[in-house]
Short mmCIF file of C-alpha atoms in Angstrom, two decimals:
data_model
loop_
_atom_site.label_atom_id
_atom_site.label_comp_id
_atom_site.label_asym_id
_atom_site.label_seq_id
_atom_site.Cartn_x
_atom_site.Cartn_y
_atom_site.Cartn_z
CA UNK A 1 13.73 8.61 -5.80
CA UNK A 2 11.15 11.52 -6.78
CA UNK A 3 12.67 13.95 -8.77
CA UNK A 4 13.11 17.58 -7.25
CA UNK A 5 10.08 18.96 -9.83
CA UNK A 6 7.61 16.56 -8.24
CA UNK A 7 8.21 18.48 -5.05
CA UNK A 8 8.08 21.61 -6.76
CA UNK A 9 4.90 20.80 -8.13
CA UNK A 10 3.20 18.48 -4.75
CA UNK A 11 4.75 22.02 -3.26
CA UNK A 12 2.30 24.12 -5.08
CA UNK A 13 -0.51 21.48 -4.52
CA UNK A 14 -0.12 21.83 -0.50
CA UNK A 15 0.27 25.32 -0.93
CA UNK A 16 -3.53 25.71 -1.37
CA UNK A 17 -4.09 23.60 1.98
CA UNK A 18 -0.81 25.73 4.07
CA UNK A 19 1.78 23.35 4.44
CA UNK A 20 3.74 23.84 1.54
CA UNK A 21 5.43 26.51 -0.77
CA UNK A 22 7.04 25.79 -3.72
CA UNK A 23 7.02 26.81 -8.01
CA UNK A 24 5.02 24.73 -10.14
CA UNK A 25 7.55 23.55 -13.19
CA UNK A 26 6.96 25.04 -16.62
CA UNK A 27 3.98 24.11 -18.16
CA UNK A 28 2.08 22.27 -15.35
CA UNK A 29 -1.08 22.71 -14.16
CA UNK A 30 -2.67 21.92 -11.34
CA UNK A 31 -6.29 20.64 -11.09
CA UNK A 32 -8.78 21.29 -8.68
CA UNK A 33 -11.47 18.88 -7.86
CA UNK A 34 -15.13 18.99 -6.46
CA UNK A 35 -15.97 16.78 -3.46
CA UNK A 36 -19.44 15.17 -4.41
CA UNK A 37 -21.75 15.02 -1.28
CA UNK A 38 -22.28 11.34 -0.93
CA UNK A 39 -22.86 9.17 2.16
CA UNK A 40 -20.38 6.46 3.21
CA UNK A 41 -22.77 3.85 4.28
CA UNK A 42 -24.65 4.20 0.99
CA UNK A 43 -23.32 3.60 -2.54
CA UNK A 44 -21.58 6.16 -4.59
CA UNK A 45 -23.59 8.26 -6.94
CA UNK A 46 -22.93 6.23 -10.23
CA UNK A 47 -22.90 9.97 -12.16
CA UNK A 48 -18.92 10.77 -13.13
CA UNK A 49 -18.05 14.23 -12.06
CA UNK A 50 -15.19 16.21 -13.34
CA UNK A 51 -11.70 16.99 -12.34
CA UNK A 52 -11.38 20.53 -13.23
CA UNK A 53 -8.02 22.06 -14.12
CA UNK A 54 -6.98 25.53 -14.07
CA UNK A 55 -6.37 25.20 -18.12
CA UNK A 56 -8.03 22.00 -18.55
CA UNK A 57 -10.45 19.19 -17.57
CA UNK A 58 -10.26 15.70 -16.78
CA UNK A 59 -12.10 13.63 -18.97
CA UNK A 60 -13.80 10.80 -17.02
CA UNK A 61 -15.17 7.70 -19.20
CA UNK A 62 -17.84 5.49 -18.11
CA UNK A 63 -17.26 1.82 -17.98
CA UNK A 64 -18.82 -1.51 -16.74
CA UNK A 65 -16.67 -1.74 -13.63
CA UNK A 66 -17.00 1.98 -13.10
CA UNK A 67 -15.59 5.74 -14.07
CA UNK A 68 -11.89 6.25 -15.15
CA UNK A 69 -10.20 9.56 -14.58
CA UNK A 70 -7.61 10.51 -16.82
CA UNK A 71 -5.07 12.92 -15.47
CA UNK A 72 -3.99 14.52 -18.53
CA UNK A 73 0.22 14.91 -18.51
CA UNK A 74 1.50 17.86 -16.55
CA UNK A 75 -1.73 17.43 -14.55
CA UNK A 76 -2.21 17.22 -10.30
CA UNK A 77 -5.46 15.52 -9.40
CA UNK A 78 -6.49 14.59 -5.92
CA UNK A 79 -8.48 11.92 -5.19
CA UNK A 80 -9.94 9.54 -2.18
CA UNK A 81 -11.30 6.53 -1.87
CA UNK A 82 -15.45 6.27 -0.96
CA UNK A 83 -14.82 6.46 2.88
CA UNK A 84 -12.35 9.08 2.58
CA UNK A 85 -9.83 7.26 4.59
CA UNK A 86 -7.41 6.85 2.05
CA UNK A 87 -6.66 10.29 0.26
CA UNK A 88 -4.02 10.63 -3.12
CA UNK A 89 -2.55 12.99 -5.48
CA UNK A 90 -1.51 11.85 -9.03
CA UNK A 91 0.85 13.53 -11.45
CA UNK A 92 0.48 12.74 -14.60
CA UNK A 93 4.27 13.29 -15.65
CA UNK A 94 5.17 16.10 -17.91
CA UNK A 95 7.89 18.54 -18.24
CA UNK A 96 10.78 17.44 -16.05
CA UNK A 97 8.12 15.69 -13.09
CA UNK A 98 7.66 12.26 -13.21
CA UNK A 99 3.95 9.77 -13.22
CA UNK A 100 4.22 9.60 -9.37
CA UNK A 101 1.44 8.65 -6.97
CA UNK A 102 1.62 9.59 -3.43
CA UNK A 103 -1.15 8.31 -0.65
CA UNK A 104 -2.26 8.53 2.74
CA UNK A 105 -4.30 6.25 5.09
CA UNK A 106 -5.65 7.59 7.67
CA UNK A 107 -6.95 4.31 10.01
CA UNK A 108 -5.58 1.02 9.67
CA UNK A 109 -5.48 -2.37 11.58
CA UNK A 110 -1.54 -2.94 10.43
CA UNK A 111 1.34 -2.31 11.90
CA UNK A 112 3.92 -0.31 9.08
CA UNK A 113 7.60 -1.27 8.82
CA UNK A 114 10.02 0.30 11.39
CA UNK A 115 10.57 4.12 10.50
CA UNK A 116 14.50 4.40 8.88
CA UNK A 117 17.06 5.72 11.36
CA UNK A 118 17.25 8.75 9.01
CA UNK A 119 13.24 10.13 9.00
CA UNK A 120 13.25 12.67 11.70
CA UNK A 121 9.57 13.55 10.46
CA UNK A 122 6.45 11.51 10.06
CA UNK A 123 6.49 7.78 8.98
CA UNK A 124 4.32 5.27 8.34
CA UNK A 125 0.91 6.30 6.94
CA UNK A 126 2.14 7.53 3.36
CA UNK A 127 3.20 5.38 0.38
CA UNK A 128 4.36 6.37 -2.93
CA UNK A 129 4.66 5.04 -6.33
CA UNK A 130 6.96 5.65 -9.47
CA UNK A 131 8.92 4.21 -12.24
CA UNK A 132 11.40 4.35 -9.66
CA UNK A 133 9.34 1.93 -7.44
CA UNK A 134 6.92 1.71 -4.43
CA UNK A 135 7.78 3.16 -0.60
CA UNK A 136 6.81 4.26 2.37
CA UNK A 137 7.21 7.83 2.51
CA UNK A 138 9.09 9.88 5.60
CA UNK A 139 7.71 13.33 5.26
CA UNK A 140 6.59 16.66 7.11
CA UNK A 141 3.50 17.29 4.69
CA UNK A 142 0.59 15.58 3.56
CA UNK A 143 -1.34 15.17 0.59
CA UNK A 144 -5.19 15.19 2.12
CA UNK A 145 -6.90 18.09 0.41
CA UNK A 146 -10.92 18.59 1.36
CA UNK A 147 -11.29 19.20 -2.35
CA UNK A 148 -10.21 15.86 -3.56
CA UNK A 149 -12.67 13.70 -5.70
CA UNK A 150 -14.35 10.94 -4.16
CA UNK A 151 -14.30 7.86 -6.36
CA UNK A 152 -16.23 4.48 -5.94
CA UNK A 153 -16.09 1.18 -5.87
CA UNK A 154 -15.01 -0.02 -9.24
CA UNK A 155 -13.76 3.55 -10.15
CA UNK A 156 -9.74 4.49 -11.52
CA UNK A 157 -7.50 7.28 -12.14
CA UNK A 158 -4.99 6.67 -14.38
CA UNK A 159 -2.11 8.96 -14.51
CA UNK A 160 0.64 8.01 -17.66
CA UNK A 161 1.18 4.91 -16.94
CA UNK A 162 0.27 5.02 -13.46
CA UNK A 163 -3.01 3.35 -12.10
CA UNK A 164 -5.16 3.68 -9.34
CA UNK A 165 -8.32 1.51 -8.78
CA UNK A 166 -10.55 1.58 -5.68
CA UNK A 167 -12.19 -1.78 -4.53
CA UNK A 168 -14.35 -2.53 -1.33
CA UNK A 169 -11.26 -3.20 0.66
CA UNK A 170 -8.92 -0.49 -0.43
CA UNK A 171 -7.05 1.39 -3.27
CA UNK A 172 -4.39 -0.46 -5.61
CA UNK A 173 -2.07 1.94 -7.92
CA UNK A 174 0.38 0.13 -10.34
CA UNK A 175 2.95 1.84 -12.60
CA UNK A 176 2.95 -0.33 -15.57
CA UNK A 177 6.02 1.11 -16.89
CA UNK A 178 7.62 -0.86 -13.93
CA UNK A 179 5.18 -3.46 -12.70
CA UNK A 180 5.95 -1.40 -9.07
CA UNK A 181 2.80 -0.48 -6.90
CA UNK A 182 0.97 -0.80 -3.95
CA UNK A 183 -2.34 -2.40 -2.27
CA UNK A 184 -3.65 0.34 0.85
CA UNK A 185 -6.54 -0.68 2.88
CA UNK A 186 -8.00 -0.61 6.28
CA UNK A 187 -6.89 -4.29 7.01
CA UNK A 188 -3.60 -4.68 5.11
CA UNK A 189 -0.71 -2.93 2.38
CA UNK A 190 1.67 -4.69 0.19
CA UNK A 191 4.39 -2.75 -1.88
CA UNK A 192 5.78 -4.78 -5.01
#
């Protein structure tokens, strides 16, 4: 279960993009990210751009298999994979909000489990993962933001303990405080 300050905070997120309002909890901040203008047929600019916070900055690192982002704790960072059809926040934890990673698909080939008898709103295209575990999410908002950064192949975020690496054939997020997470892509998902 996500813990009422990661709505607060996801609440202020959204806010920027309509769908939400809500207080940020003491002491977070909530970073802002440039979209870099790269083609989807072609390979991602190797150059690491920033994740810019209100307060502070995202440090990315260079490495053989590609750029980590490192959410620094009390952080929001948005983020997509290459094609843009799988879009992500990541809270880095801090304060009374939990490492929690929330994503959407936007096209896939596979069916999702049958919605629960109590989602009245939308079902089926979000996942989320905690130390609490990995679900599909019923909710009314949405976590695509135009701003978010585009990683590559090879690329991560890593939120806490929380993360996220983007492959060819999708995005993979593990909480290692847990061993939870999920694989998203166009052709298949698996929660564990």
């Amino acid at each position: 279960m996500v813990r009422p300050a990661v709505f607060a905070a996801l609440g202020l997120l959204l806010t920027g993009c309509g769908s939400a309002t809500a207080t940020a909890p003491p002491g977070a901040r909530v970073t802002a990210t440039a979209v870099p203008q790269t083609p989807t047929s072609s390979p991602t600019d190797p150059t690491p751009t920033t994740s810019v916070s209100r307060t502070t900055q995202a440090s990315p690192t260079a490495t053989a298999k590609g750029t980590t982002v490192k959410v620094r704790k009390g952080d929001i960072a948005s983020f997509a994979s290459p094609t843009k059809n799988i879009e992500c926040i990541a809270i880095a934890g801090g304060g009374d909000a939990a490492e929690y990673v929330r994503c959407t698909i936007s096209g896939q080939a596979w069916k999702p489990p049958k919605k629960p008898a109590g989602c009245t709103l939308d079902f089926g295209t979000d996942v989320q993962v905690s130390v609490d575990g990995a679900s599909f999410v019923c909710a009314g908002d949405t976590v695509r933001n135009p701003r978010a950064k585009v990683l590559g192949d090879g690329d991560t975020v890593q939120a806490g303990k929380i993360a996220c690496s983007v492959s060819q054939t999708g995005l993979r997020c593990l909480d290692a405080n847990s061993d939870h997470g999920f694989e998203l892509g166009k052709e298949r998902y698996k929660l564990f």
